[in-house]
Structure formats: structure tokens, C-alpha cells
Coordinates of C-alpha atoms in Angstrom, one line a residue:
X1213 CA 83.2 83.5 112.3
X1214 CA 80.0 81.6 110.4
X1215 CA 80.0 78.2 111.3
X1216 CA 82.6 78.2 113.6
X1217 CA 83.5 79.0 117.6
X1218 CA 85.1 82.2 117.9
X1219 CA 89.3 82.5 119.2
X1220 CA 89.2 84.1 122.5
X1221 CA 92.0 85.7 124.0
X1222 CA 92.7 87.2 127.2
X1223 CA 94.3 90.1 128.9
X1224 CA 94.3 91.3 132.5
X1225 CA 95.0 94.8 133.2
X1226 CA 95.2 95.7 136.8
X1227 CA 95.4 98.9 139.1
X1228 CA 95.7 100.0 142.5
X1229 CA 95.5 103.6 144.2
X1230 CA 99.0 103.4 145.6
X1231 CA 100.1 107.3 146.4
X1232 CA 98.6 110.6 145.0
X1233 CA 95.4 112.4 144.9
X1234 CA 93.0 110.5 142.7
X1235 CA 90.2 113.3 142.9
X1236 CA 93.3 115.8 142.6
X1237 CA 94.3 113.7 139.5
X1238 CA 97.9 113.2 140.8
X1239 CA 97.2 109.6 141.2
X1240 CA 100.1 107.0 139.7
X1241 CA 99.0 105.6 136.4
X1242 CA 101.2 102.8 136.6
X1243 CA 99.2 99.5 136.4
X1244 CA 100.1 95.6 135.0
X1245 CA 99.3 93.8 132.3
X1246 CA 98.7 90.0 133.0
X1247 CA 98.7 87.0 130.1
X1248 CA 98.4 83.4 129.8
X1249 CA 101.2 81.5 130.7
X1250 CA 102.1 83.6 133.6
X1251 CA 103.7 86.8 131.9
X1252 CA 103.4 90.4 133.6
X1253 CA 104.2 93.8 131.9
X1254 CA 104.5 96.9 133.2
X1255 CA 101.9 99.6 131.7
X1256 CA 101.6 103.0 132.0
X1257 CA 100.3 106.1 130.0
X1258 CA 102.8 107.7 127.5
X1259 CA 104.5 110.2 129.5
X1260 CA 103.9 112.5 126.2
X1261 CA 100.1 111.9 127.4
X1262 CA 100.3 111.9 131.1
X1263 CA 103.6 113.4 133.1
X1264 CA 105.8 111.9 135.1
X1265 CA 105.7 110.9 137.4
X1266 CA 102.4 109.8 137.0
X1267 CA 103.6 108.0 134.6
X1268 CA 106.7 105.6 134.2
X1269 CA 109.1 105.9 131.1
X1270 CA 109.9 102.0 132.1
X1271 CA 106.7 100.6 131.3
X1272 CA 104.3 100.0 128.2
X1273 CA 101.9 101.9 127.1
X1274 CA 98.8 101.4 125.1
X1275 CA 100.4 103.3 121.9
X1276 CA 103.3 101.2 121.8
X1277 CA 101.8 98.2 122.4
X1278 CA 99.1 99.2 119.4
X1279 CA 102.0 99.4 117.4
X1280 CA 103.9 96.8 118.6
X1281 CA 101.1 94.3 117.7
X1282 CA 101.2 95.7 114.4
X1283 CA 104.5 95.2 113.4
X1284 CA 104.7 91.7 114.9
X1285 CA 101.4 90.0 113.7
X1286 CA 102.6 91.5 109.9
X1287 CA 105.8 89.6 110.6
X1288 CA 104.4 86.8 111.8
X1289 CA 102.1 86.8 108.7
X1290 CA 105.1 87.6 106.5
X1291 CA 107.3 84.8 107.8
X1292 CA 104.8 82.4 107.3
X1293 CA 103.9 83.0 103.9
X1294 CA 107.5 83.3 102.9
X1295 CA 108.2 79.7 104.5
X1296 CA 105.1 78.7 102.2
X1297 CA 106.4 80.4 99.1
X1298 CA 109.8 78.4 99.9
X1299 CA 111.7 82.1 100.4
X1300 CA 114.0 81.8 102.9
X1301 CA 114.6 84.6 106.1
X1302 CA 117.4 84.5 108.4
X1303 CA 116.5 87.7 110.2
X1304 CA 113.7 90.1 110.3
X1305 CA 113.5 93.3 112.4
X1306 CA 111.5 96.4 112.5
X1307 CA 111.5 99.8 113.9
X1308 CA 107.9 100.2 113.5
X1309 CA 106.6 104.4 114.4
X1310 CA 103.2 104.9 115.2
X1311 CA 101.9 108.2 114.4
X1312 CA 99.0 110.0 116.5
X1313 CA 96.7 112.7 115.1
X1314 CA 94.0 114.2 115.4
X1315 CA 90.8 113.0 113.5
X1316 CA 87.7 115.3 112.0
X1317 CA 86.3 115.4 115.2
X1318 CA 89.7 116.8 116.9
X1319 CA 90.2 113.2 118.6
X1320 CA 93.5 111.9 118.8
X1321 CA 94.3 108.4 117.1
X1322 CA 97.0 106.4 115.8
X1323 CA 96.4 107.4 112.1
X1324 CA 99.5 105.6 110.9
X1325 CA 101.7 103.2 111.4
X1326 CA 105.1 102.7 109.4
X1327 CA 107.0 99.9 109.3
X1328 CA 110.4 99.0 108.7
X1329 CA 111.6 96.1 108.2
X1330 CA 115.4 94.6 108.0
X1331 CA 115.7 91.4 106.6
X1332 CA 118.6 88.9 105.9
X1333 CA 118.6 85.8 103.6
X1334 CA 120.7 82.9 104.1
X1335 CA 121.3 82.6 100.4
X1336 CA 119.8 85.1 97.2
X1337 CA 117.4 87.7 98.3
X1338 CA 114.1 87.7 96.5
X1339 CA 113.7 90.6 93.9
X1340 CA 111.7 93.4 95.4
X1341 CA 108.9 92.7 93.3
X1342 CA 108.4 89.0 95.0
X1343 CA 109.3 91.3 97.9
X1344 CA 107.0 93.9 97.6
X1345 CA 103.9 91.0 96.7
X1346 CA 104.9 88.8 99.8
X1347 CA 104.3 92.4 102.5
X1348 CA 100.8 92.7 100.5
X1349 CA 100.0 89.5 101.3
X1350 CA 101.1 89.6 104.9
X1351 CA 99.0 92.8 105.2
X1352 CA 96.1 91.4 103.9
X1353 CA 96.4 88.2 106.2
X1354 CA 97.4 90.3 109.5
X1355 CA 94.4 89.7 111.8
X1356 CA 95.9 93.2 113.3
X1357 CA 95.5 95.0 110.6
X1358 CA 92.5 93.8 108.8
X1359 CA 90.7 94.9 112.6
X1360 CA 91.3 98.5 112.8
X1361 CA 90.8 101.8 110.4
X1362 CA 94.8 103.0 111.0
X1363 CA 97.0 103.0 107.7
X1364 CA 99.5 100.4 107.8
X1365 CA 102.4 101.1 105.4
X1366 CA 105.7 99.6 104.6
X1367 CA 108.3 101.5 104.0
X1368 CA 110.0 101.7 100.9
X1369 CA 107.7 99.7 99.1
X1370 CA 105.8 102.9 97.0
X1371 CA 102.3 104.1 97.3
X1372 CA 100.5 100.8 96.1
X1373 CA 101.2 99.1 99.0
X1374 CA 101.2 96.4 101.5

């Protein structure tokens, strides 16, 4: 940021060797994740990634959480620029799907992540043009998105955008 202190923010991720083998690699994977203001969430890998039970179907893992903060900082984003364009939103959900490929070099990644938002209107809905235009702007603003290479699409809204 040019001229100005950077945002920090924090995470703490911690692990113990509870049970299992670690050189064996049947070690538990499970592990917390720790944030200001005093909230703890279970983590674990993706038991597609790592089997139980050295992993837990309970907990978070990094995947969903990559596409958890997705889908929330583009709501976030597209709430407040719909407060500022005066449109208003009673609801907004999404079932947002990250999907994990592999890349040229054979490396998995989260190439793409879809989401699909619901919303509800107190009063007239916005035509999907003013629609469409308000998730491109969100997208554009999303300090999520604009920091990492994975395609972020909305559904429904055509090839052209966010």
C-alpha cells in the first residue's frame, strides 16, 4: 500500500502429536485454528486428501475455508455496494463449490470457485442487468479475489462475468 501502513491480520494454527505414528505417517492431522477476539475452529485435512481417521469430517479444512472466504468477502463486497447504490437485500446466501485440479505441472489447486447466490428483496428486485453489474463490481472490490489466480464465477450470470 504506497503511502500508507499495511492491514495486518492474524491467524494461529496449532498442533500437537496426540496418538499415531508420526514417522509412520499415521499421526492425527487434527489441529485449531485461533482468531482475535477469542474464536477457536477446528481444522483438519479434507478427508478426500488425508483418511480418516487422520482426519476429522467435523472440522475445517483449508479448501473449504479457501472457499469459504471467497464467497463471504464477495458478499460482503456485494452488500456494501448495493447499500451504496440504494438497492435493497433482505437475504443473501450461497452454496459456494470449490473445484480442485490439477495444474500444468500436475499440482493440485483450487482452479475454480462457483458461486451461488440466493437473494431476497424487501420490495422490487433489481433487473439482472443492475444485477449482473453490482456482482462485477463486488468481484472487482473483493480483496479475496483480487489476491489469488483461481477463477471466481457467478453463476448464472453468462461468460462475461463477475
Amino acid at each position: 500500500m504506497t503511502g500508507e501502513s499495511a492491514h495486518l491480520y492474524r491467524a494461529s494454527v496449532r498442533w500437537r502429536h496426540t496418538s499415531g505414528d508420526f514417522v509412520g505417517n499415521t499421526y492425527d492431522r487434527a489441529h485449531e485454528w485461533a482468531f482475535d477476539g477469542g474464536i477457536v475452529v477446528p481444522g483438519s485435512p479434507s478427508p478426500t486428501i488425508v483418511p480418516l481417521p487422520y482426519s476429522h469430517e467435523d472440522a475445517i479444512d483449508p479448501e473449504e475455508a479457501f472457499v469459504a472466504a471467497i464467497a463471504s468477502c464477495h458478499m460482503l463486497t456485494f452488500l456494501g455496494i448495493a447499500a451504496k447504490r440504494r438497492v435493497a437485500i433482505s437475504s443473501y446466501e450461497d452454496e459456494a463449490i470449490g473445484e480442485m485440479t490439477a495444474n500444468a505441472k500436475g499440482r493440485l489447486w483450487v482452479s475454480r470457485v462457483t458461486l451461488n447466490p440466493r437473494l431476497t428483496y424487501p420490495g422490487t428486485p433489481p433487473s439482472e442487468e443492475e444485477l449482473a453489474r453490482l456482482h462485477h463490481l463486488a468481484h472487482r472490490a473483493c480483496f479475496i479475489a483480487n489476491s489469488v489466480l483461481t477463477e471466481i464465477v457467478v453463476a448464472g450470470l453468462g461468460p462475461d462475468h463477475p
